[in-house]
PDB file of C-alpha atoms and ligand atoms in Angstrom:
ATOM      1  CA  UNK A   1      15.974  16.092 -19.931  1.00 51.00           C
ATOM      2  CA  UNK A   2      12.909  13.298 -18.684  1.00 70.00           C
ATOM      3  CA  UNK A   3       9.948  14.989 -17.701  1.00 80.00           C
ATOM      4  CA  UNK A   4       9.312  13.465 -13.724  1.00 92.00           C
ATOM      5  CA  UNK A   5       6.081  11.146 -13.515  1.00 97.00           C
ATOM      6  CA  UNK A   6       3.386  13.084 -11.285  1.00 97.00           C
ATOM      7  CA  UNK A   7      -0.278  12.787 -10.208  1.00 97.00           C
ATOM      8  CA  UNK A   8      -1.465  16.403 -12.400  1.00 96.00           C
ATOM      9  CA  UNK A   9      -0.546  18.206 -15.470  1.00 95.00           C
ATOM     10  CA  UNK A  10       1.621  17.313 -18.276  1.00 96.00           C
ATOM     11  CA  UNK A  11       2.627  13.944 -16.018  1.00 97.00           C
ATOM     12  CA  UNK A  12      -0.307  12.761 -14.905  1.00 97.00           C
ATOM     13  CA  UNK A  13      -0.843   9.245 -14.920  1.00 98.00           C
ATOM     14  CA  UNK A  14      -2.825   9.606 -18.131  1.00 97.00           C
ATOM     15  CA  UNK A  15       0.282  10.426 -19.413  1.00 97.00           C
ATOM     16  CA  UNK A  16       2.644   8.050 -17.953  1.00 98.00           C
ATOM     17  CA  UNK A  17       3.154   5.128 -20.557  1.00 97.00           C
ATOM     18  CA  UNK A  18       4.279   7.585 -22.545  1.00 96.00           C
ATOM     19  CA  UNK A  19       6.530   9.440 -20.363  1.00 95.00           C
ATOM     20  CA  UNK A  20       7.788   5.996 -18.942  1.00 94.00           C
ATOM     21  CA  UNK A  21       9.111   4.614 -21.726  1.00 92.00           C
ATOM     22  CA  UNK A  22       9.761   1.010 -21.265  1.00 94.00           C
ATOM     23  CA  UNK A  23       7.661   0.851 -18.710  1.00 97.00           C
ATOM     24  CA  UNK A  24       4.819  -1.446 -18.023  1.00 98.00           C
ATOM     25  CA  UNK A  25       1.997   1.703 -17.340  1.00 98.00           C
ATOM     26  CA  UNK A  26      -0.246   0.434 -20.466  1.00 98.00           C
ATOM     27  CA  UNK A  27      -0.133  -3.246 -19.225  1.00 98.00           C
ATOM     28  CA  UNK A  28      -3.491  -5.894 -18.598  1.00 98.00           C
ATOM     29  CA  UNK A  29      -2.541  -6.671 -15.441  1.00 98.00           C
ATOM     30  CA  UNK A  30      -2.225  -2.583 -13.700  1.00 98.00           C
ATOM     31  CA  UNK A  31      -3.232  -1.807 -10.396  1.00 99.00           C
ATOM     32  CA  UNK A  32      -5.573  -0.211  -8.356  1.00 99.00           C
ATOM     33  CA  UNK A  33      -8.527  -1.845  -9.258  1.00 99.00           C
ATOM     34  CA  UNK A  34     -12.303  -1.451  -8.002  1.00 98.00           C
ATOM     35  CA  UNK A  35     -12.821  -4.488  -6.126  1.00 98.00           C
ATOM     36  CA  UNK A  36     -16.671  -5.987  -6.971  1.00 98.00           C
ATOM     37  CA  UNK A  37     -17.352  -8.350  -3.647  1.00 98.00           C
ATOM     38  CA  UNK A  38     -20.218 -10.318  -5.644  1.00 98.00           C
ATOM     39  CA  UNK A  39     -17.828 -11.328  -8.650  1.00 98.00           C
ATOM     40  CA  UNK A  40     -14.771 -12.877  -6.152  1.00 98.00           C
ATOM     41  CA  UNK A  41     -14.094 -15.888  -5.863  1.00 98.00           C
ATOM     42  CA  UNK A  42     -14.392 -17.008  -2.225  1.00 98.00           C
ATOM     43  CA  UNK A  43     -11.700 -19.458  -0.610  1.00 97.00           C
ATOM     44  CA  UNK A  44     -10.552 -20.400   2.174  1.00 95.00           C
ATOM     45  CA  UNK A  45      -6.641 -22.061   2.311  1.00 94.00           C
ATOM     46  CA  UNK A  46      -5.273 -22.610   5.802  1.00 94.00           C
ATOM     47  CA  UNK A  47      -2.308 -20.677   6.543  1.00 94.00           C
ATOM     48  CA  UNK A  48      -2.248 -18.927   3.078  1.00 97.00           C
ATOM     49  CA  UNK A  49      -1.251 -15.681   4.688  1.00 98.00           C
ATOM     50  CA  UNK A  50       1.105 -16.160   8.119  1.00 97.00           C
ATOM     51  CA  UNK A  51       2.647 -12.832  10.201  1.00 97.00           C
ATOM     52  CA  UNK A  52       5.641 -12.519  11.712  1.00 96.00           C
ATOM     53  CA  UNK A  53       5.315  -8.677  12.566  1.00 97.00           C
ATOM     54  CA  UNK A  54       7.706  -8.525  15.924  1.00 96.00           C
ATOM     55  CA  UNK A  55       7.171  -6.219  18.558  1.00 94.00           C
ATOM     56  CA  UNK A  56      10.206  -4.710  18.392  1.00 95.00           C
ATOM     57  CA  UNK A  57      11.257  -3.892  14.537  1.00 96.00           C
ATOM     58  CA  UNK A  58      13.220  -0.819  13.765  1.00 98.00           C
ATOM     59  CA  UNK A  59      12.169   2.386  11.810  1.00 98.00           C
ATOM     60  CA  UNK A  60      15.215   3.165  10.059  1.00 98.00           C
ATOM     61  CA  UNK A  61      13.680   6.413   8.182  1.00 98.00           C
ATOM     62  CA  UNK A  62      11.439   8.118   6.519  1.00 98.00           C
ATOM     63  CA  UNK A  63      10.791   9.901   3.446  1.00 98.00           C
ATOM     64  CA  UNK A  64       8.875  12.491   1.354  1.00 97.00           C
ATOM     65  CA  UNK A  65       9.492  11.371  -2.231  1.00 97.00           C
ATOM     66  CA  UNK A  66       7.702  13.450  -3.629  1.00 96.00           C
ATOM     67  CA  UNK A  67       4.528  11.409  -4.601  1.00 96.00           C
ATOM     68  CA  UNK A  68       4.356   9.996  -0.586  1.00 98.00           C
ATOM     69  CA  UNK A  69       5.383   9.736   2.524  1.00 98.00           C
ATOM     70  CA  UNK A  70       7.757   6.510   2.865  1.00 98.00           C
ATOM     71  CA  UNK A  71       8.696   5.046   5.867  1.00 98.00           C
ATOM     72  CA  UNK A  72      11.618   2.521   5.605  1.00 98.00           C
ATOM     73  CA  UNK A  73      12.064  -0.941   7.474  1.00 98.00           C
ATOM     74  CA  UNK A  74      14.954  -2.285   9.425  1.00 98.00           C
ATOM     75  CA  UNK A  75      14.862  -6.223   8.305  1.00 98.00           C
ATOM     76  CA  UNK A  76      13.086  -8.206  10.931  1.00 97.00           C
ATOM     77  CA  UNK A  77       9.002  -8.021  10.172  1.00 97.00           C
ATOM     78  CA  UNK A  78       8.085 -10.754   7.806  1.00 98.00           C
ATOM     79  CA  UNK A  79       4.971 -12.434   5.824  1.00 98.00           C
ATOM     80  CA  UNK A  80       4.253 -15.839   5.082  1.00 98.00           C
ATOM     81  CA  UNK A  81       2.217 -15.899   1.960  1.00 98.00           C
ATOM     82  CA  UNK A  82       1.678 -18.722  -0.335  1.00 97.00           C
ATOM     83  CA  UNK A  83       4.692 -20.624   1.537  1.00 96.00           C
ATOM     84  CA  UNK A  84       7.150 -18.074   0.723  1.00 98.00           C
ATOM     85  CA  UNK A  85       8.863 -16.002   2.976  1.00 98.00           C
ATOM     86  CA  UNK A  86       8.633 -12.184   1.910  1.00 98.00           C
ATOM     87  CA  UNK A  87      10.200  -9.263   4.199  1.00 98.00           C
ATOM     88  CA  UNK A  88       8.652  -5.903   5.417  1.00 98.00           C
ATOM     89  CA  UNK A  89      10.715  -2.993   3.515  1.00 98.00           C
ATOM     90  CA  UNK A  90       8.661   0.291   3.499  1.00 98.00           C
ATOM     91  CA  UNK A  91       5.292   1.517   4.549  1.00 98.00           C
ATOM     92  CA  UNK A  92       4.202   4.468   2.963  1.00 98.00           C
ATOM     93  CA  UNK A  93       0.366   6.382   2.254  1.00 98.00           C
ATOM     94  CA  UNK A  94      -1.889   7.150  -0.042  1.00 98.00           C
ATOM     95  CA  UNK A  95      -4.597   9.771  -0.358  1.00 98.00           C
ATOM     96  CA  UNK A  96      -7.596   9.118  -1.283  1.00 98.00           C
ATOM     97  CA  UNK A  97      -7.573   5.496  -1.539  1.00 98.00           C
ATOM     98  CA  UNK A  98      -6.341   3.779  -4.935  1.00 98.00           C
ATOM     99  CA  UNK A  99      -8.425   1.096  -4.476  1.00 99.00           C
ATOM    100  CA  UNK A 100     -12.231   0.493  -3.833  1.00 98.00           C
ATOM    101  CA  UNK A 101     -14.479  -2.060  -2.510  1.00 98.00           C
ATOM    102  CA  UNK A 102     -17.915  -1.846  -4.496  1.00 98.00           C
ATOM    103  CA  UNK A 103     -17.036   1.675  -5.556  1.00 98.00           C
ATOM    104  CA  UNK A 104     -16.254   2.996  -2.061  1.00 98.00           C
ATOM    105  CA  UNK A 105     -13.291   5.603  -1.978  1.00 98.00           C
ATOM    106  CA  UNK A 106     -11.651   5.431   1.484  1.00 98.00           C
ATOM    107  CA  UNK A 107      -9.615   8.813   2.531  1.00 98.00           C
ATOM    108  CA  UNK A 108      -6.258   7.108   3.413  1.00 98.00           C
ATOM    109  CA  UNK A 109      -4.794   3.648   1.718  1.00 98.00           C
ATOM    110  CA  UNK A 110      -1.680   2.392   3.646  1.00 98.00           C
ATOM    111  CA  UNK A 111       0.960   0.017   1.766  1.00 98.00           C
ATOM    112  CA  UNK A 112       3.255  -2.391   3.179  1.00 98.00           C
ATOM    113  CA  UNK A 113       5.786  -3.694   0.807  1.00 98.00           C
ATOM    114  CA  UNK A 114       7.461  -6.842   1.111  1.00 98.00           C
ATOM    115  CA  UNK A 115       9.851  -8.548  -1.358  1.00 98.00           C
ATOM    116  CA  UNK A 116      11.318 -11.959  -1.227  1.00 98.00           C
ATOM    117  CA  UNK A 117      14.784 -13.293  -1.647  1.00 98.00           C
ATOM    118  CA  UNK A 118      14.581 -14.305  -5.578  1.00 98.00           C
ATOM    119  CA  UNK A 119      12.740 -10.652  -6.079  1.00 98.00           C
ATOM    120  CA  UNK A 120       8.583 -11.367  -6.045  1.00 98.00           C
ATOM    121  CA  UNK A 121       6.880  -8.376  -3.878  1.00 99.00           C
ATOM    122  CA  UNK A 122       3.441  -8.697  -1.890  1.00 99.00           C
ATOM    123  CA  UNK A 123       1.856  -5.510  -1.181  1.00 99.00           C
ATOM    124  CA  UNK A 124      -0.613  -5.341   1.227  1.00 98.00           C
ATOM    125  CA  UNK A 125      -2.804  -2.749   1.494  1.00 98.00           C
ATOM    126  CA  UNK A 126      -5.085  -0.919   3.889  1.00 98.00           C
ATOM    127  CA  UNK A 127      -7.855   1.247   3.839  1.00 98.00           C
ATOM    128  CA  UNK A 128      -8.115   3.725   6.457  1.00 98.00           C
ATOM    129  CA  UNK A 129     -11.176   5.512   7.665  1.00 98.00           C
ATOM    130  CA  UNK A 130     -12.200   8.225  10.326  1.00 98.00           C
ATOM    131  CA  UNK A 131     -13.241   6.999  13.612  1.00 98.00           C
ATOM    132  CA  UNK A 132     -11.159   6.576  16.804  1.00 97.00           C
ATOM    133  CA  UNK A 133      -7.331   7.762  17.333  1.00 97.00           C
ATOM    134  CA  UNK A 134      -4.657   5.057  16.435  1.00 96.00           C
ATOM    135  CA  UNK A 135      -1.721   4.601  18.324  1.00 96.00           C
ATOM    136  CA  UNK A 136       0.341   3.797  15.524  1.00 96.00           C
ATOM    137  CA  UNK A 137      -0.772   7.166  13.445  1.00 97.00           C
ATOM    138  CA  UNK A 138       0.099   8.801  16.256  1.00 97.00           C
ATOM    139  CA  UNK A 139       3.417   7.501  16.044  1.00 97.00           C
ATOM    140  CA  UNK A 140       4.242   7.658  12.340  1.00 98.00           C
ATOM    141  CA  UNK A 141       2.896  11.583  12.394  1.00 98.00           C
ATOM    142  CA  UNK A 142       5.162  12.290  14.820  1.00 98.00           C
ATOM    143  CA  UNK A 143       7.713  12.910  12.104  1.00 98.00           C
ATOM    144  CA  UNK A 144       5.457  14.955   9.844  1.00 97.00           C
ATOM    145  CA  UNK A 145       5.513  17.672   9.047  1.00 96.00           C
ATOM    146  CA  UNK A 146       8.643  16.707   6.312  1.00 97.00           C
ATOM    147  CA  UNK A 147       9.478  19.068   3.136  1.00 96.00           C
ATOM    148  CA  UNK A 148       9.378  17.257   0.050  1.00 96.00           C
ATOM    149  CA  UNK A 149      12.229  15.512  -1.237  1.00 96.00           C
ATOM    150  CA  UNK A 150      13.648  15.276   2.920  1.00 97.00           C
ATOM    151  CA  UNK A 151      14.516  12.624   4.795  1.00 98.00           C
ATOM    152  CA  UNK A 152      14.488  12.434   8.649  1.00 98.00           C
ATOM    153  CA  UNK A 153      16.501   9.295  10.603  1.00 98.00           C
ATOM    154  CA  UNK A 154      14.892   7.631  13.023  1.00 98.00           C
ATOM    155  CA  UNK A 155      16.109   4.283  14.303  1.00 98.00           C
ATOM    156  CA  UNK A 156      12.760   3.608  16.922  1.00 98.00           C
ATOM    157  CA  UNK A 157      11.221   0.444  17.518  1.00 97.00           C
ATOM    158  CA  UNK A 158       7.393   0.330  16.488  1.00 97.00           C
ATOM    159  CA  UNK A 159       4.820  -2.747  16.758  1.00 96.00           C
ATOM    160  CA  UNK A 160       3.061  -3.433  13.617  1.00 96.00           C
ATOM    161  CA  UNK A 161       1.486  -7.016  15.442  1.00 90.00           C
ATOM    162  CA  UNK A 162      -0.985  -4.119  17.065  1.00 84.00           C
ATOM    163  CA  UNK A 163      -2.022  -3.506  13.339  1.00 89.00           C
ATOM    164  CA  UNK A 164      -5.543  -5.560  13.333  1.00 89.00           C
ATOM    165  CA  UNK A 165      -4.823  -7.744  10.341  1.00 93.00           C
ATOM    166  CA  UNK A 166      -4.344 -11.284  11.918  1.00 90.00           C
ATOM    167  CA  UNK A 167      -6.961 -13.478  11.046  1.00 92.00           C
ATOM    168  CA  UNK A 168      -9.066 -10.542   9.034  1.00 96.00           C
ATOM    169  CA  UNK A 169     -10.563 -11.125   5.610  1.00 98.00           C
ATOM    170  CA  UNK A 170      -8.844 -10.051   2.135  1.00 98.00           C
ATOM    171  CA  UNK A 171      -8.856 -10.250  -1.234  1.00 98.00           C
ATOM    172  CA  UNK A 172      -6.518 -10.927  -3.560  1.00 98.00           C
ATOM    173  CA  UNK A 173      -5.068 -10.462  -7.168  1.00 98.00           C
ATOM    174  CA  UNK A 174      -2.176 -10.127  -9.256  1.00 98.00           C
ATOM    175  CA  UNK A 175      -1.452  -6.810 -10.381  1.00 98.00           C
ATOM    176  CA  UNK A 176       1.245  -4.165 -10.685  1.00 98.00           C
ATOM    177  CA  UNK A 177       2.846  -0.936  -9.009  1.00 98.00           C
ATOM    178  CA  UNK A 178       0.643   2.314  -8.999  1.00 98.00           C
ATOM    179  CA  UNK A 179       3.607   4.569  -9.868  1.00 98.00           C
ATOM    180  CA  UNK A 180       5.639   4.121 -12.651  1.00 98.00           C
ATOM    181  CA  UNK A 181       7.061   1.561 -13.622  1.00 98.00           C
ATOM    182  CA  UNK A 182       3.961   0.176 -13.061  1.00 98.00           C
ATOM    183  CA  UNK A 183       6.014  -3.287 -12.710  1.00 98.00           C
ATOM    184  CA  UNK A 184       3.067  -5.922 -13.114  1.00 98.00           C
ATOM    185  CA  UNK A 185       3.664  -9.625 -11.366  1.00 98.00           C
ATOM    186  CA  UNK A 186       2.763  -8.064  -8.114  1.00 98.00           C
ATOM    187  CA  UNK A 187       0.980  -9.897  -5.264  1.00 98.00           C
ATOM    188  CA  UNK A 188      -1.922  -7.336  -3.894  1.00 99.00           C
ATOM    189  CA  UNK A 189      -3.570  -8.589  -0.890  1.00 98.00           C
ATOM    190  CA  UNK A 190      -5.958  -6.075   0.103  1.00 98.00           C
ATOM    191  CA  UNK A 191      -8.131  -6.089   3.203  1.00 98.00           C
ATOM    192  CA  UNK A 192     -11.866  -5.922   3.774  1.00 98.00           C
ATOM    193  CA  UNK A 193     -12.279  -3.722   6.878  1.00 97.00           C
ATOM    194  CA  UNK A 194     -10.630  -0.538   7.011  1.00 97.00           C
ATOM    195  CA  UNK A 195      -8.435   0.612  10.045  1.00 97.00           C
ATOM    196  CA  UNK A 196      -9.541   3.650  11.966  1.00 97.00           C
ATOM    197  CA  UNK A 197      -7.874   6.695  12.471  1.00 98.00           C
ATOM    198  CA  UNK A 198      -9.182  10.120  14.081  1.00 98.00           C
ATOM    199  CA  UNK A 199     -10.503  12.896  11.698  1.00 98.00           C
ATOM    200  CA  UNK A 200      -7.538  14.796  12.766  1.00 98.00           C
ATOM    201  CA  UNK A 201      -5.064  11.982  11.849  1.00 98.00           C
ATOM    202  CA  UNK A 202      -6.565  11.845   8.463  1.00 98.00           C
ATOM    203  CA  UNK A 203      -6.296  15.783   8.079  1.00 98.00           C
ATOM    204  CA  UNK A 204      -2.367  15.720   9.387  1.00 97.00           C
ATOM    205  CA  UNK A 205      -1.559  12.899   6.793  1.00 97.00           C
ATOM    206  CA  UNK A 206      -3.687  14.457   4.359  1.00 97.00           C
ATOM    207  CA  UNK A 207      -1.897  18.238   5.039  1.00 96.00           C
ATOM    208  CA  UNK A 208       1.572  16.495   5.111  1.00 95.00           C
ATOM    209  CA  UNK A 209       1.342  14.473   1.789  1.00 93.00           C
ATOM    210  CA  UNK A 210       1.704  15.113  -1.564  1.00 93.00           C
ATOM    211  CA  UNK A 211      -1.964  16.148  -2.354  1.00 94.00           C
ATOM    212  CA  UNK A 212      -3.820  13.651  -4.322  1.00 97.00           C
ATOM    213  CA  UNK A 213      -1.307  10.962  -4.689  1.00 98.00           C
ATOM    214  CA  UNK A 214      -3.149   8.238  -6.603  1.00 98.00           C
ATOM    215  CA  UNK A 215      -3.668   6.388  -9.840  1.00 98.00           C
ATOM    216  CA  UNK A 216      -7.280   5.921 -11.211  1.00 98.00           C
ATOM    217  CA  UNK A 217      -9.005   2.392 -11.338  1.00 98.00           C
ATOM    218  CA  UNK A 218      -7.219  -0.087 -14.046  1.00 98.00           C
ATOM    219  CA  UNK A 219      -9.331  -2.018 -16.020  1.00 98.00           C
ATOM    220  CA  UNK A 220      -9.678  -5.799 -14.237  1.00 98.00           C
ATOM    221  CA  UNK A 221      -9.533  -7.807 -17.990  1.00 98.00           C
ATOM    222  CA  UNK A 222      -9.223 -11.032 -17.349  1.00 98.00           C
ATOM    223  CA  UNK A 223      -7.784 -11.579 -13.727  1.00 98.00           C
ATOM    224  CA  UNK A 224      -9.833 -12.788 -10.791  1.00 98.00           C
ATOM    225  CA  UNK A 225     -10.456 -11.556  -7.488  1.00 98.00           C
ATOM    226  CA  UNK A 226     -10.532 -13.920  -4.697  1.00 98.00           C
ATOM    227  CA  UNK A 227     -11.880 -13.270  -1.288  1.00 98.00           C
ATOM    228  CA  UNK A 228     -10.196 -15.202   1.783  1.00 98.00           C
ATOM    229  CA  UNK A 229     -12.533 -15.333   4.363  1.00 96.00           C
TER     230      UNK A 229
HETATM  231  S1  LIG B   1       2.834   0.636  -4.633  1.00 56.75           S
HETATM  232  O1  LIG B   1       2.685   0.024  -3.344  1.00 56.75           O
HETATM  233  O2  LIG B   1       2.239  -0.080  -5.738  1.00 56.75           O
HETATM  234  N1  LIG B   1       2.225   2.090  -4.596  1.00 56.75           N
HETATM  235  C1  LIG B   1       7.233   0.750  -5.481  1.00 56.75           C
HETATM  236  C2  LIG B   1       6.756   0.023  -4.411  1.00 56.75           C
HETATM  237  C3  LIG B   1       5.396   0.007  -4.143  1.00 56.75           C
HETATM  238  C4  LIG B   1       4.523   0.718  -4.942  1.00 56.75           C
HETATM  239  C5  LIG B   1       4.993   1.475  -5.994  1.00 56.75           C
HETATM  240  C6  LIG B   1       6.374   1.483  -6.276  1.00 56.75           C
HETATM  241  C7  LIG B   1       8.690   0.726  -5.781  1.00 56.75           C
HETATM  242  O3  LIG B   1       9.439   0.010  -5.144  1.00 56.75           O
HETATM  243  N2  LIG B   1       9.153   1.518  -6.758  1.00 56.75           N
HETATM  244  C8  LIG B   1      10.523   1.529  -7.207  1.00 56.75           C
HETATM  245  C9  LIG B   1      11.360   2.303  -6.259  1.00 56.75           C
HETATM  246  N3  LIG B   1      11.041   3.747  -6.219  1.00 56.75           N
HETATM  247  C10 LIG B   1      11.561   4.279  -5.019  1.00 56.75           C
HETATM  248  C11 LIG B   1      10.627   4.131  -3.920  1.00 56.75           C
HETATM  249  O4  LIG B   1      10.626   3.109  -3.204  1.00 56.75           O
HETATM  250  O5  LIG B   1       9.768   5.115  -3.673  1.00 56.75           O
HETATM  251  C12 LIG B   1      11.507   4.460  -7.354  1.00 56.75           C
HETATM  252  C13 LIG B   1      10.579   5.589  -7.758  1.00 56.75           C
HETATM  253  O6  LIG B   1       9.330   5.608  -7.408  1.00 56.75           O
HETATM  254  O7  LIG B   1      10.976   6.553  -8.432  1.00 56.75           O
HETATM  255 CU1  LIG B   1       9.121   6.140  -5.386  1.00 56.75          CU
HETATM  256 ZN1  LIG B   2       1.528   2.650  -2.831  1.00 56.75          ZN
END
């Protein structure tokens, strides 16, 4: 039988190009990445990146997969980004972060998938660090602690427009999943300023996750960063 992907051992992601077979894991274009502020490029395009995060949108469920905790969407939170339309589908955590900003690790990195109709996904991602309580940890933790491989219903509202992201800086590049199959063509938008959560948010999430759940840096090759300020 296939040996599972994983984050140690035999499975690691070292290993998983050659676990994942026709996968993309040994690609140019792989993600996380180690974001260098002095070598983006710096634009600034009106509008580039529009929210449509209601009030009201419904948690269906959520998940431990195994390699995270996976909270999935009810249709009705959208993105605007390059003037296409691309809908909220799952939230779900990493720990540490996968990516950096000038070499700085952050302890929690948060990842909001959206996919469009014809099938392009925007990922945007969030570092988290230790400060004051959030609101909204306090409300996805609420389901934790969750066995690995369960899944626990929910169908509750939850406001993602109280996520501080309107208006804040990013960056940008095209990369790929961090878990096999490492799919490249992916649109990473990946914000400057971390959220804050309370030391004891980040040790729940931390005690409730699958330990160590992310990919080393990928080599940037060619691609360019740009930073939307
Ligand atoms: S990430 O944001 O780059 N970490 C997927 C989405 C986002 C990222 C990584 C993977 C994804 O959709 N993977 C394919 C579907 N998955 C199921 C899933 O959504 O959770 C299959 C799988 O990997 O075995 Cu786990
Ligand atoms: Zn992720």
């Amino acid at each position: 039988t296939n040996k599972h992907w994983s984050y140690n051992g035999e499975t690691s992601p070292e290993h998983w190009a050659e676990i994942e077979k026709n996968s993309d894991c040994n690609g140019h274009q792989q993600s996380p990445i180690n974001i260098i502020h002095i070598k983006a490029d710096s634009i600034h395009v009106e509008n580039e990146l529009k929210f449509e995060y209601k009030p009201n949108t419904i948690v269906n469920d959520v998940e431990n997969n195994g390699h995270s905790i996976q909270f999935d969407f009810e249709a009705g939170d959208y993105i605007d980004y390059k003037n296409e339309r691309y809908c909220l589908k799952q939230i779900h955590f990493h720990e540490p972060s996968e990516h950096k900003i000038d070499g700085i690790i952050y302890p929690i990195e948060i990842h909001l998938v959206h996919t469009s109709k014809s099938g392009k996904v925007t990922v945007l991602a969030i570092l988290g660090k230790e400060g004051e309580e959030s609101q909204l940890f306090e409300f996805f933790e609420s389901f934790l602690p969750l066995e690995s491989g369960a899944k626990k219903e929910i169908h509750e509202s939850v406001d993602l427009s109280s996520f501080p992201l309107k208006d804040k800086e990013y960056y940008s590049y095209g990369g790929s999943f961090t878990t096999p199959p490492c799919t490249e063509s992916i649109n990473w938008v990946v914000f400057k300023e971390p959220v804050i959560l309370s030391v004891e948010e980040v040790l729940k999430l931390k005690e409730n996750m699958p330990i160590n759940n992310y990919r080393n840096e990928q080599p940037l090759n060619d691609r360019i960063v740009q930073y939307h300020f």
